[in-house]
Short mmCIF file of C-alpha atoms in Angstrom, two decimals:
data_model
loop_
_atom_site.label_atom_id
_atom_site.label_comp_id
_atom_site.label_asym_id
_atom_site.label_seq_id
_atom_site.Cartn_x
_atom_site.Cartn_y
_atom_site.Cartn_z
CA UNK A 1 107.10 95.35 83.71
CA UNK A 2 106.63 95.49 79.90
CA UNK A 3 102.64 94.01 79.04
CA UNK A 4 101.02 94.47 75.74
CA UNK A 5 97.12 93.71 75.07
CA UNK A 6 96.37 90.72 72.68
CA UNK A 7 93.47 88.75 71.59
CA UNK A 8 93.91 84.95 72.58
CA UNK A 9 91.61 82.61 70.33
CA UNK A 10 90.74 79.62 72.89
CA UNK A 11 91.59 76.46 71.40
CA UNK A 12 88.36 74.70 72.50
CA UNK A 13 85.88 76.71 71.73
CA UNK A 14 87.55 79.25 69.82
CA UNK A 15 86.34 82.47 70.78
CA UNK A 16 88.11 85.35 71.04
CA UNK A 17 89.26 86.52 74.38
CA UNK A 18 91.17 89.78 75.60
CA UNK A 19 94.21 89.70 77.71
CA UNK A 20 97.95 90.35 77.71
CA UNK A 21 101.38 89.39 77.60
CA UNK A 22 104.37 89.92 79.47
CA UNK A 23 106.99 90.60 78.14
CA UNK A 24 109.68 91.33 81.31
CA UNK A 25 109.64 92.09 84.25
CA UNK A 26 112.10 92.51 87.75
CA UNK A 27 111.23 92.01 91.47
CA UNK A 28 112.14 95.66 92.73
CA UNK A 29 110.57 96.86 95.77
CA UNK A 30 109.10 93.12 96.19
CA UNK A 31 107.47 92.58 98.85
CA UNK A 32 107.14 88.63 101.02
CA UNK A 33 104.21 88.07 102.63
CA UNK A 34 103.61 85.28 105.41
CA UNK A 35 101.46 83.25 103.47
CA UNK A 36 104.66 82.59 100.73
CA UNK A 37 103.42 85.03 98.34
CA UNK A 38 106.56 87.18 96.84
CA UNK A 39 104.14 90.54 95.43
CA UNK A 40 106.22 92.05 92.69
CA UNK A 41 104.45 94.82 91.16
CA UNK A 42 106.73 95.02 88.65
CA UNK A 43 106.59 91.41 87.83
CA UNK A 44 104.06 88.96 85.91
CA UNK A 45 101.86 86.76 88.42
CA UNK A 46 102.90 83.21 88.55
CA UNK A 47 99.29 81.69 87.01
CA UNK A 48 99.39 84.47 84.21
CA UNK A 49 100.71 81.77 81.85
CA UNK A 50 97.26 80.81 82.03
CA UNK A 51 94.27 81.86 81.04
CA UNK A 52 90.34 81.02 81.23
CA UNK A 53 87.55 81.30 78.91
CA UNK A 54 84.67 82.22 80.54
CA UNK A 55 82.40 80.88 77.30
CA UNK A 56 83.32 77.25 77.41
CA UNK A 57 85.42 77.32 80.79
CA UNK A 58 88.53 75.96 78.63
CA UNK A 59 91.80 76.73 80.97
CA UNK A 60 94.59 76.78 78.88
CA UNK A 61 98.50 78.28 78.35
CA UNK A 62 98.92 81.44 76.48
CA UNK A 63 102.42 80.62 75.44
CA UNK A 64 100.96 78.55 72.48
CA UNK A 65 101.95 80.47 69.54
CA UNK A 66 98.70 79.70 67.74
CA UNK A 67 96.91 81.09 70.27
CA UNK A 68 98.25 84.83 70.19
CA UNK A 69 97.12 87.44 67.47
CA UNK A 70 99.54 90.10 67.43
CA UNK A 71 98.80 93.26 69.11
CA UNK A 72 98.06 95.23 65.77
CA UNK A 73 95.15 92.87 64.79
CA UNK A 74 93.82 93.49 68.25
CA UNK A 75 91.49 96.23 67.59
CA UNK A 76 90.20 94.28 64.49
CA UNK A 77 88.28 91.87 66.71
CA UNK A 78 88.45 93.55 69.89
CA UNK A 79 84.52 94.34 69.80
CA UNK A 80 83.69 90.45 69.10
CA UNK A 81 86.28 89.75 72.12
CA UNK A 82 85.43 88.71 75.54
CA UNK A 83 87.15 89.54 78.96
CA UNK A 84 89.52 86.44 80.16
CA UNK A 85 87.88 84.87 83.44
CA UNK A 86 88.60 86.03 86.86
CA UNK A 87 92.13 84.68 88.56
CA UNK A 88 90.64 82.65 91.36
CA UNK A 89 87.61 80.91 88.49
CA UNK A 90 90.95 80.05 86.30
CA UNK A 91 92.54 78.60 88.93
CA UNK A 92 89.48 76.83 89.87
CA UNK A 93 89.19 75.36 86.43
CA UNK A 94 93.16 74.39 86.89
CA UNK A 95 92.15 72.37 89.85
CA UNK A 96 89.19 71.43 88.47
CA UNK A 97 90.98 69.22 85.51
CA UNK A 98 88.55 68.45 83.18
CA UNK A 99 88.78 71.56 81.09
CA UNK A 100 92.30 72.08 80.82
CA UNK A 101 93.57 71.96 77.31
CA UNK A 102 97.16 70.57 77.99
CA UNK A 103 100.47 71.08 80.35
CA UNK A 104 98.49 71.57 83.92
CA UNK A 105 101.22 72.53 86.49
CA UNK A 106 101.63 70.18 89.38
CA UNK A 107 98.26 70.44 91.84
CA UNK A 108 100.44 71.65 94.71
CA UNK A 109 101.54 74.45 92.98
CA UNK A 110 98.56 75.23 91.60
CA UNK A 111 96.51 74.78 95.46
CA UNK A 112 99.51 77.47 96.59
CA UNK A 113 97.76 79.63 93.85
CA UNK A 114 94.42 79.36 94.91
CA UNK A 115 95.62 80.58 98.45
CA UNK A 116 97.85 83.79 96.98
CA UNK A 117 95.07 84.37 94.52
CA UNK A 118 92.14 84.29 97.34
CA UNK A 119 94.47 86.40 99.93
CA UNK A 120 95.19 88.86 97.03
CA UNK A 121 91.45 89.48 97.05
CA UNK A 122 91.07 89.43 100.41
CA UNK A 123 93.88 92.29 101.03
CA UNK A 124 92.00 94.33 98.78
CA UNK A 125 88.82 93.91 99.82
CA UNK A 126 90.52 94.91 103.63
CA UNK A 127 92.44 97.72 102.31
CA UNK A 128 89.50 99.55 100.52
CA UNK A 129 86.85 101.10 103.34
CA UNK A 130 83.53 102.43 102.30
CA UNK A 131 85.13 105.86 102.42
CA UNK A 132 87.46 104.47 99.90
CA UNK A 133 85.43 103.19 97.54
CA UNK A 134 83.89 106.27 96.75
CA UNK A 135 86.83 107.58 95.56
CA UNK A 136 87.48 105.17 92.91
CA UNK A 137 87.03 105.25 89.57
CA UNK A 138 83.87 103.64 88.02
CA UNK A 139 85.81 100.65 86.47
CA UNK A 140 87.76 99.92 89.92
CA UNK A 141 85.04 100.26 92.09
CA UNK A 142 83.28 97.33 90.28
CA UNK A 143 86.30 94.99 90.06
CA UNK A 144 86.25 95.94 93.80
CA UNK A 145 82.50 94.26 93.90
CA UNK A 146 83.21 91.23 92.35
CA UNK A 147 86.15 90.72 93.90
CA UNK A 148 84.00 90.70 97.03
CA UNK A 149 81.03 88.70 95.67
CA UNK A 150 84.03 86.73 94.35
CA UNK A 151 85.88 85.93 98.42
CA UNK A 152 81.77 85.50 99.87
CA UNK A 153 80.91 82.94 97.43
CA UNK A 154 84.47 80.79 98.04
CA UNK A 155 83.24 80.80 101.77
CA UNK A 156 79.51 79.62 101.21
CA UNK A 157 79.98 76.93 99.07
CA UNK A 158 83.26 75.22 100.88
CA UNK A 159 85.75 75.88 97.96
CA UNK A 160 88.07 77.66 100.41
CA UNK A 161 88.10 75.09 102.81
CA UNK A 162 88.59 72.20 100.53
CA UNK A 163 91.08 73.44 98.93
CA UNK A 164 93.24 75.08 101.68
CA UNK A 165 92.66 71.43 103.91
CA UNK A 166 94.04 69.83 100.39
CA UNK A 167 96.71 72.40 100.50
CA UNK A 168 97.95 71.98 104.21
CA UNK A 169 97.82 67.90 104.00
CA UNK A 170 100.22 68.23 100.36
CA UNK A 171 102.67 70.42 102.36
CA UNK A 172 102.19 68.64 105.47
CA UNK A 173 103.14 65.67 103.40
CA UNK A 174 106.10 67.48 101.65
CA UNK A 175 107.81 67.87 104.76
CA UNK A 176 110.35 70.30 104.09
CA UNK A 177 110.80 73.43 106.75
CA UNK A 178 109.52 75.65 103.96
CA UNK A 179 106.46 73.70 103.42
CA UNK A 180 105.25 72.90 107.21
CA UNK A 181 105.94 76.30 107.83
CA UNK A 182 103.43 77.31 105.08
CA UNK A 183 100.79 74.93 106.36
CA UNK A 184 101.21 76.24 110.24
CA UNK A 185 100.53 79.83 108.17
CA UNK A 186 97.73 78.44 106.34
CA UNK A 187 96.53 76.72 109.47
CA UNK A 188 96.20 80.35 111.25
CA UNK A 189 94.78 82.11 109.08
CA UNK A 190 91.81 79.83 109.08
CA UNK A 191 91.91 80.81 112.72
CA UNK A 192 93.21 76.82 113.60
CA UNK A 193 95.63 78.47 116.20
CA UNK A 194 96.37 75.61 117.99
CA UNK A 195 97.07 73.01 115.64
CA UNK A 196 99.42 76.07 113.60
CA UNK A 197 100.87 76.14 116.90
CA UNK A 198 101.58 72.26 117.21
CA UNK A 199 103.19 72.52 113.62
CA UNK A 200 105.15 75.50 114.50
CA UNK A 201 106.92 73.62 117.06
CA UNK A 202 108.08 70.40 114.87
CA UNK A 203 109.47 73.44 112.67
CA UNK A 204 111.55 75.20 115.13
CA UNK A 205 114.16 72.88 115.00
CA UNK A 206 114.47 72.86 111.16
CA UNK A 207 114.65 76.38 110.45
CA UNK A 208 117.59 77.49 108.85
CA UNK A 209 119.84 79.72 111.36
CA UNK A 210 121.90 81.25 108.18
CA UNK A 211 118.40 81.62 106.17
CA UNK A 212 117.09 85.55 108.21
CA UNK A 213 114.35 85.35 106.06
CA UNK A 214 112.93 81.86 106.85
CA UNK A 215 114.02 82.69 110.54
CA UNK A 216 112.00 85.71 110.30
CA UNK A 217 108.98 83.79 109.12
CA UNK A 218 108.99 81.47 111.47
CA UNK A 219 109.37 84.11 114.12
CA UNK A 220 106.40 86.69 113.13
CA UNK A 221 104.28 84.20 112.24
CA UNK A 222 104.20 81.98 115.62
CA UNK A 223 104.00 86.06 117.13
CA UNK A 224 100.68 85.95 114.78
CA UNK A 225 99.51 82.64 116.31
CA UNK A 226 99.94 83.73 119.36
CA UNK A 227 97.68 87.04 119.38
CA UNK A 228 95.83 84.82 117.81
CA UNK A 229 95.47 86.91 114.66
CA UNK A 230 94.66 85.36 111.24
CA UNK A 231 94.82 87.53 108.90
CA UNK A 232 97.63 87.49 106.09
CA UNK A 233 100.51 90.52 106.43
CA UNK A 234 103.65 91.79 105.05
CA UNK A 235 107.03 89.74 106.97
CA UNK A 236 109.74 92.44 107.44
CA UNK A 237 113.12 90.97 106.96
#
């Protein structure tokens, strides 16, 4: 992946705010996950189009040409700059509405983002044991904190649940084998095993027999259901 630093100006408020842009990237040693979540780390995230101010909580694109100072000026205001918002507050403000600038992507798409976003925490916060954290460097091992403060707040004050009950009725709604077999995923990992279980078998007959990696969905995540495990993994295909 090819990333540069730039300063975005936000168009609302029009303070300067630090992030960067991708330039290319490729989708070697990609990895699916069972919530629908293709992790390239080679690859740009699919909300990094987007960006947040954290000043006047402005979402907006960072395609706009006007809104990019070139890499060389960076430095010049760099000091003056702020950091862009956190991924799961931009998204917020996506769903949110009233402080996008212009060009919102569909609210679907963007509620599948909330989910991949929130899991993407959630992995690391998992993944890294006190043991671990120790180990880090300074700079990681606060990220690591507010990316926990970040997943306990979504809990306490109903955001997940909102939006991943929005999410499951648009895909329920949808009605495509992809899409009810996301909800029956979303469905377990908020530990609804037996309505993910009802789902999962109005899908069974819809999956693809030529598709392997919809059939091995389908397959590890009803295994999932039934151990009655919720938490998000890797599918092997």
């Amino acid at each position: 992946m090819i990333a540069f630093p730039v300063i975005i100006v936000c168009p609302k408020c029009q303070t300067n705010i630090r992030s960067l842009a991708f330039l290319s990237g490729n989708y070697i040693n990609a990895k699916d996950y069972s919530d629908g979540f293709l992790d390239a780390p080679s690859a740009a995230r699919p909300w990094s189009q987007f960006v947040g101010c954290l000043n006047c909580g402005a979402v907006f694109e960072k395609s706009e040409p006007f809104s990019i100072k070139e890499t060389m000026d960076s430095h010049k205001v760099s000091s003056k700059a702020i950091n862009e918002a956190p991924r799961l507050t931009m998204i917020k403000g996506l769903l949110g509405n009233e402080n996008i600038v212009d060009n919102p992507p569909s609210r679907l798409m963007t509620l599948k983002w909330y989910l991949w976003c929130y899991n993407k925490y959630l992995r690391n916060s998992i993944l890294f044991s006190k043991e671990d954290l120790a180990h880090l460097d300074k700079k990681r091992a606060e990220e690591f904190k507010n990316e926990s403060a970040l997943l306990r707040d979504e809990k306490t004050n109903g955001s997940y649940d909102l939006y991943t009950n929005e999410l499951v009725d648009g895909l329920v709604a949808e009605s495509t084998p992809e899409s009810l077999l996301m909800a029956a995923e979303v469905l377990r990992e908020k530990s609804n095993f037996s309505e993910s279980a009802q789902l999962l078998q109005k899908v069974k007959d819809l999956i693809d027999s030529d598709d392997q990696k919809q059939r091995e969905m389908f397959t590890q995540i009803t295994d999932a259901v039934t151990r009655q495990d919720s938490f998000v993994f890797e599918v092997v295909v």
